[in-house]
Amino acid sequence: MIHQTFAIDYDETFTSAPELWAMFIREAKHLRNKVYCVTSRRETDESVDQMNEVFSRLGCQMPIVFTSHSPKQYAMQQRGIKVDVWIDDDPKSIIFGI
C-alpha cells in the first residue's frame, strides 16, 4: 500500500464539515498516511489553542503548519515535507499564498 501525505486547510475547508474531515483524518492516519493542517493563518496563541482544542475534541490531532499568508506549498517544502494531496477551498493559496 502506498502511503500518502495529505494537507488540509482549516478555515472554510475543515471548518465547513468538521465531523466529516475528522473522520477522514482519523481513518487516513489509521491507514498510516500522514495528515497536516496547513493554514494561511499567522501563528498566534489564540489560533493554536483554538485549533488544537477542536482537533482534540474531535479526536483528530495533527501537526499544524501556519504559513502567515505565504504560499502553502513553499512552507511545506521549507520543512522538507512533500504533500501528495492538497485539500483546500482556495487552491491558489497553495501556490501563491494570500
Coordinates of N, CA, C and O in Angstrom, one line a residue:
M1 N 0.8 -1.2 0.0 CA 0.0 0.0 0.0 C 0.9 1.2 0.0 O 1.8 1.3 0.7
I2 N 0.5 2.2 -0.8 CA 1.2 3.4 -0.9 C 0.7 4.4 0.1 O -0.5 4.6 0.2
H3 N 1.6 4.9 0.9 CA 1.1 5.9 2.0 C 1.3 7.3 1.4 O 2.2 7.6 0.7
Q4 N 0.3 8.1 1.7 CA 0.2 9.5 1.1 C 0.4 10.5 2.3 O 0.2 10.2 3.4
T5 N 0.8 11.7 1.9 CA 0.8 12.8 2.8 C -0.3 13.8 2.3 O -0.3 14.3 1.2
F6 N -1.2 14.1 3.2 CA -2.3 15.0 3.0 C -2.1 16.3 3.7 O -1.6 16.3 4.8
A7 N -2.6 17.4 3.1 CA -2.6 18.7 3.7 C -4.0 19.2 3.6 O -4.5 19.3 2.5
I8 N -4.6 19.5 4.8 CA -5.9 20.1 4.8 C -5.9 21.5 5.4 O -5.3 21.7 6.4
D9 N -6.6 22.3 4.7 CA -6.8 23.7 5.1 C -7.7 23.7 6.3 O -8.6 22.9 6.4
Y10 N -7.6 24.8 7.1 CA -8.5 24.9 8.3 C -9.8 25.7 8.0 O -10.9 25.2 7.9
D11 N -9.6 27.0 7.7 CA -10.8 27.9 7.6 C -11.5 27.6 6.2 O -10.8 27.6 5.2
E12 N -12.8 27.4 6.3 CA -13.6 27.2 5.1 C -13.4 25.9 4.5 O -14.0 25.6 3.4
T13 N -12.5 25.0 5.0 CA -12.3 23.7 4.5 C -12.7 22.7 5.7 O -13.8 22.2 5.7
F14 N -11.7 22.6 6.6 CA -12.0 21.7 7.8 C -13.3 22.3 8.5 O -14.2 21.5 8.8
T15 N -13.4 23.6 8.6 CA -14.5 24.1 9.4 C -15.8 24.0 8.7 O -16.9 24.2 9.3
S16 N -15.8 23.7 7.4 CA -17.0 23.5 6.6 C -17.8 22.3 7.0 O -19.0 22.2 6.9
A17 N -17.1 21.3 7.4 CA -17.7 20.0 7.8 C -16.7 19.3 8.8 O -16.1 18.2 8.5
P18 N -16.6 19.8 10.0 CA -15.5 19.3 10.9 C -15.7 17.8 11.3 O -14.7 17.1 11.3
E19 N -16.9 17.3 11.5 CA -17.1 15.9 11.8 C -16.6 15.0 10.6 O -16.0 14.0 10.8
L20 N -17.0 15.4 9.4 CA -16.6 14.6 8.2 C -15.1 14.6 8.1 O -14.5 13.5 7.9
W21 N -14.5 15.8 8.2 CA -13.0 15.8 8.0 C -12.3 15.1 9.1 O -11.3 14.5 8.9
A22 N -12.8 15.2 10.3 CA -12.2 14.5 11.5 C -12.3 13.0 11.2 O -11.3 12.3 11.5
M23 N -13.4 12.5 10.7 CA -13.5 11.1 10.4 C -12.5 10.7 9.3 O -11.8 9.7 9.4
F24 N -12.3 11.5 8.3 CA -11.3 11.3 7.2 C -9.9 11.2 7.8 O -9.1 10.4 7.5
I25 N -9.6 12.2 8.6 CA -8.3 12.3 9.2 C -8.0 11.1 10.1 O -6.9 10.5 10.0
R26 N -8.9 10.7 10.9 CA -8.7 9.5 11.8 C -8.5 8.3 10.9 O -7.5 7.5 11.2
E27 N -9.2 8.1 9.9 CA -9.1 6.9 9.0 C -7.8 7.0 8.2 O -7.1 6.0 8.1
A28 N -7.5 8.1 7.7 CA -6.2 8.3 6.9 C -5.0 7.9 7.8 O -4.1 7.2 7.4
K29 N -5.0 8.4 9.1 CA -3.9 8.1 10.0 C -3.9 6.7 10.4 O -2.9 6.0 10.5
H30 N -5.1 6.1 10.6 CA -5.2 4.7 10.9 C -4.6 3.8 9.8 O -4.0 2.8 10.1
L31 N -4.7 4.3 8.5 CA -4.1 3.5 7.4 C -2.7 4.0 7.1 O -2.1 3.7 6.1
R32 N -2.1 4.7 8.1 CA -0.7 5.0 8.1 C -0.3 6.1 7.1 O 0.8 6.1 6.6
N33 N -1.2 6.9 6.8 CA -0.9 8.1 6.0 C -0.6 9.2 6.9 O -0.9 9.2 8.1
K34 N 0.0 10.3 6.4 CA 0.4 11.5 7.2 C -0.6 12.6 6.8 O -1.0 12.7 5.7
V35 N -1.1 13.3 7.9 CA -2.0 14.4 7.6 C -1.5 15.6 8.4 O -1.2 15.5 9.6
Y36 N -1.5 16.7 7.7 CA -1.1 18.0 8.3 C -2.3 19.0 8.1 O -2.9 19.0 7.0
C37 N -2.4 19.9 9.0 CA -3.3 21.0 8.8 C -2.4 22.1 8.4 O -1.4 22.5 9.1
V38 N -2.6 22.7 7.2 CA -1.8 23.8 6.6 C -2.7 25.0 6.4 O -3.6 24.9 5.6
T39 N -2.5 26.0 7.2 CA -3.4 27.2 7.2 C -2.6 28.4 6.9 O -1.4 28.6 7.3
S40 N -3.3 29.3 6.2 CA -2.7 30.6 5.9 C -2.6 31.6 7.1 O -2.0 32.6 7.1
R41 N -3.2 31.2 8.2 CA -3.2 32.0 9.4 C -1.8 32.3 9.9 O -0.9 31.5 9.7
R42 N -1.7 33.4 10.7 CA -0.5 33.6 11.4 C -0.5 32.8 12.7 O -1.6 32.5 13.3
E43 N 0.6 32.4 13.2 CA 0.7 31.5 14.4 C 0.6 32.5 15.6 O 1.5 33.2 15.9
T44 N -0.6 32.4 16.2 CA -0.8 33.1 17.5 C -1.3 32.1 18.5 O -1.7 31.0 18.2
D45 N -1.1 32.5 19.8 CA -1.5 31.6 20.9 C -3.0 31.3 20.7 O -3.4 30.1 20.9
E46 N -3.8 32.3 20.4 CA -5.2 32.1 20.2 C -5.6 31.1 19.1 O -6.4 30.2 19.3
S47 N -4.9 31.2 18.0 CA -5.2 30.3 16.9 C -4.7 28.8 17.2 O -5.4 27.9 17.0
V48 N -3.5 28.7 17.8 CA -3.0 27.4 18.2 C -4.0 26.8 19.2 O -4.3 25.6 19.0
D49 N -4.4 27.5 20.2 CA -5.3 26.9 21.2 C -6.6 26.6 20.6 O -7.1 25.5 20.9
Q50 N -7.2 27.4 19.8 CA -8.5 27.2 19.2 C -8.4 25.9 18.3 O -9.3 25.0 18.5
M51 N -7.5 25.8 17.5 CA -7.4 24.7 16.5 C -7.1 23.4 17.3 O -7.7 22.4 17.0
N52 N -6.1 23.4 18.2 CA -5.8 22.2 19.0 C -7.0 21.7 19.8 O -7.2 20.5 19.9
E53 N -7.8 22.7 20.3 CA -9.0 22.3 21.1 C -10.0 21.6 20.2 O -10.6 20.5 20.6
V54 N -10.2 22.1 19.0 CA -11.2 21.5 18.1 C -10.7 20.1 17.7 O -11.4 19.1 17.7
F55 N -9.4 20.0 17.3 CA -8.8 18.7 16.9 C -8.9 17.7 18.0 O -9.2 16.5 17.8
S56 N -8.6 18.1 19.2 CA -8.6 17.2 20.4 C -10.0 16.8 20.6 O -10.3 15.6 20.9
R57 N -11.0 17.7 20.6 CA -12.4 17.3 20.9 C -12.9 16.3 19.9 O -13.7 15.4 20.2
L58 N -12.5 16.4 18.6 CA -12.9 15.5 17.6 C -12.0 14.3 17.4 O -12.3 13.5 16.5
G59 N -11.0 14.2 18.2 CA -10.1 13.1 18.1 C -9.3 13.0 16.8 O -9.0 11.9 16.3
C60 N -8.9 14.1 16.3 CA -8.1 14.1 15.0 C -6.9 15.0 15.1 O -6.7 15.8 14.2
Q61 N -6.1 14.9 16.2 CA -4.9 15.7 16.3 C -4.0 15.5 15.2 O -3.8 14.4 14.7
M62 N -3.4 16.6 14.7 CA -2.4 16.5 13.7 C -1.5 17.7 13.8 O -1.9 18.7 14.4
P63 N -0.3 17.7 13.2 CA 0.6 18.9 13.2 C -0.1 20.0 12.4 O -0.8 19.8 11.4
I64 N 0.1 21.2 12.9 CA -0.4 22.4 12.3 C 0.7 23.2 11.7 O 1.7 23.5 12.5
V65 N 0.6 23.6 10.5 CA 1.6 24.5 9.9 C 0.9 25.8 9.6 O 0.0 25.9 8.8
F66 N 1.4 26.9 10.2 CA 0.9 28.2 10.0 C 1.8 28.9 8.9 O 3.0 28.9 9.1
T67 N 1.2 29.4 7.8 CA 2.1 30.0 6.8 C 2.1 31.5 6.8 O 2.8 32.1 6.0
S68 N 1.3 32.2 7.6 CA 1.3 33.6 7.7 C 1.1 34.2 6.3 O 1.8 35.2 5.9
H69 N 0.2 33.7 5.6 CA -0.3 34.1 4.2 C 0.7 33.9 3.1 O 0.5 34.3 2.0
S70 N 1.8 33.1 3.4 CA 2.8 32.8 2.3 C 2.2 31.5 1.6 O 1.4 30.9 2.1
P71 N 2.8 31.2 0.4 CA 2.4 30.0 -0.3 C 2.5 28.7 0.6 O 3.6 28.5 1.2
K72 N 1.5 28.0 0.6 CA 1.5 26.8 1.5 C 2.5 25.7 1.0 O 3.1 25.1 1.8
Q73 N 2.5 25.6 -0.3 CA 3.5 24.6 -0.9 C 4.9 24.9 -0.5 O 5.7 24.1 -0.1
Y74 N 5.3 26.2 -0.6 CA 6.6 26.6 -0.2 C 6.8 26.4 1.3 O 7.9 25.9 1.7
A75 N 5.9 26.7 2.1 CA 6.0 26.5 3.6 C 6.3 25.0 3.9 O 7.1 24.7 4.7
M76 N 5.6 24.1 3.2 CA 5.8 22.7 3.4 C 7.2 22.2 2.9 O 7.9 21.4 3.5
Q77 N 7.6 22.7 1.7 CA 8.9 22.4 1.1 C 10.0 22.9 2.1 O 11.0 22.1 2.2
Q78 N 9.9 24.0 2.7 CA 10.9 24.5 3.6 C 11.0 23.6 4.8 O 12.1 23.6 5.4
R79 N 10.0 22.8 5.1 CA 10.0 21.9 6.2 C 10.4 20.5 5.7 O 10.4 19.5 6.5
G80 N 10.7 20.3 4.5 CA 11.1 19.0 3.9 C 10.0 18.1 3.8 O 10.2 16.9 3.7
I81 N 8.7 18.6 3.6 CA 7.6 17.7 3.5 C 7.0 17.9 2.1 O 6.6 19.0 1.7
K82 N 6.9 16.7 1.4 CA 6.2 16.7 0.1 C 4.8 16.3 0.3 O 4.5 15.2 0.8
V83 N 3.9 17.2 0.0 CA 2.4 16.9 0.1 C 2.0 16.2 -1.2 O 2.2 16.7 -2.3
D84 N 1.3 15.0 -1.1 CA 0.7 14.3 -2.2 C -0.6 14.8 -2.6 O -1.0 14.9 -3.8
V85 N -1.5 15.1 -1.6 CA -2.8 15.5 -1.8 C -3.1 16.8 -1.0 O -3.0 16.8 0.2
W86 N -3.6 17.8 -1.7 CA -4.0 19.1 -1.0 C -5.5 19.2 -1.0 O -6.1 18.9 -2.0
I87 N -6.0 19.5 0.2 CA -7.5 19.7 0.4 C -7.7 21.1 0.8 O -7.3 21.5 2.0
D88 N -8.2 22.0 -0.1 CA -8.2 23.4 0.2 C -9.3 24.1 -0.6 O -9.5 23.8 -1.8
D89 N -10.1 25.0 0.1 CA -11.2 25.7 -0.6 C -10.6 26.8 -1.6 O -11.3 27.3 -2.4
D90 N -9.3 27.1 -1.4 CA -8.7 28.2 -2.2 C -7.4 27.6 -2.8 O -6.3 27.9 -2.2
P91 N -7.5 26.8 -3.8 CA -6.2 26.2 -4.4 C -5.1 27.2 -4.7 O -3.9 26.9 -4.6
K92 N -5.5 28.4 -5.1 CA -4.4 29.4 -5.4 C -3.5 29.7 -4.2 O -2.3 30.0 -4.4
S93 N -4.1 29.6 -3.0 CA -3.2 29.8 -1.8 C -2.1 28.8 -1.6 O -1.1 29.1 -0.9
I94 N -2.3 27.6 -2.3 CA -1.2 26.6 -2.2 C 0.0 27.1 -2.9 O 1.1 27.0 -2.4
I95 N -0.2 27.7 -4.0 CA 1.0 28.2 -4.9 C 1.3 29.6 -4.6 O 2.5 30.0 -4.6
F96 N 0.3 30.5 -4.5 CA 0.6 31.9 -4.4 C 0.4 32.6 -3.1 O 0.8 33.7 -2.9
G97 N -0.1 31.9 -2.1 CA -0.4 32.5 -0.8 C -1.6 33.4 -0.9 O -2.4 33.3 -1.9
I98 N -1.8 34.2 0.1 CA -3.0 35.1 0.1 C -2.5 36.5 -0.2 O -1.6 36.9 0.4

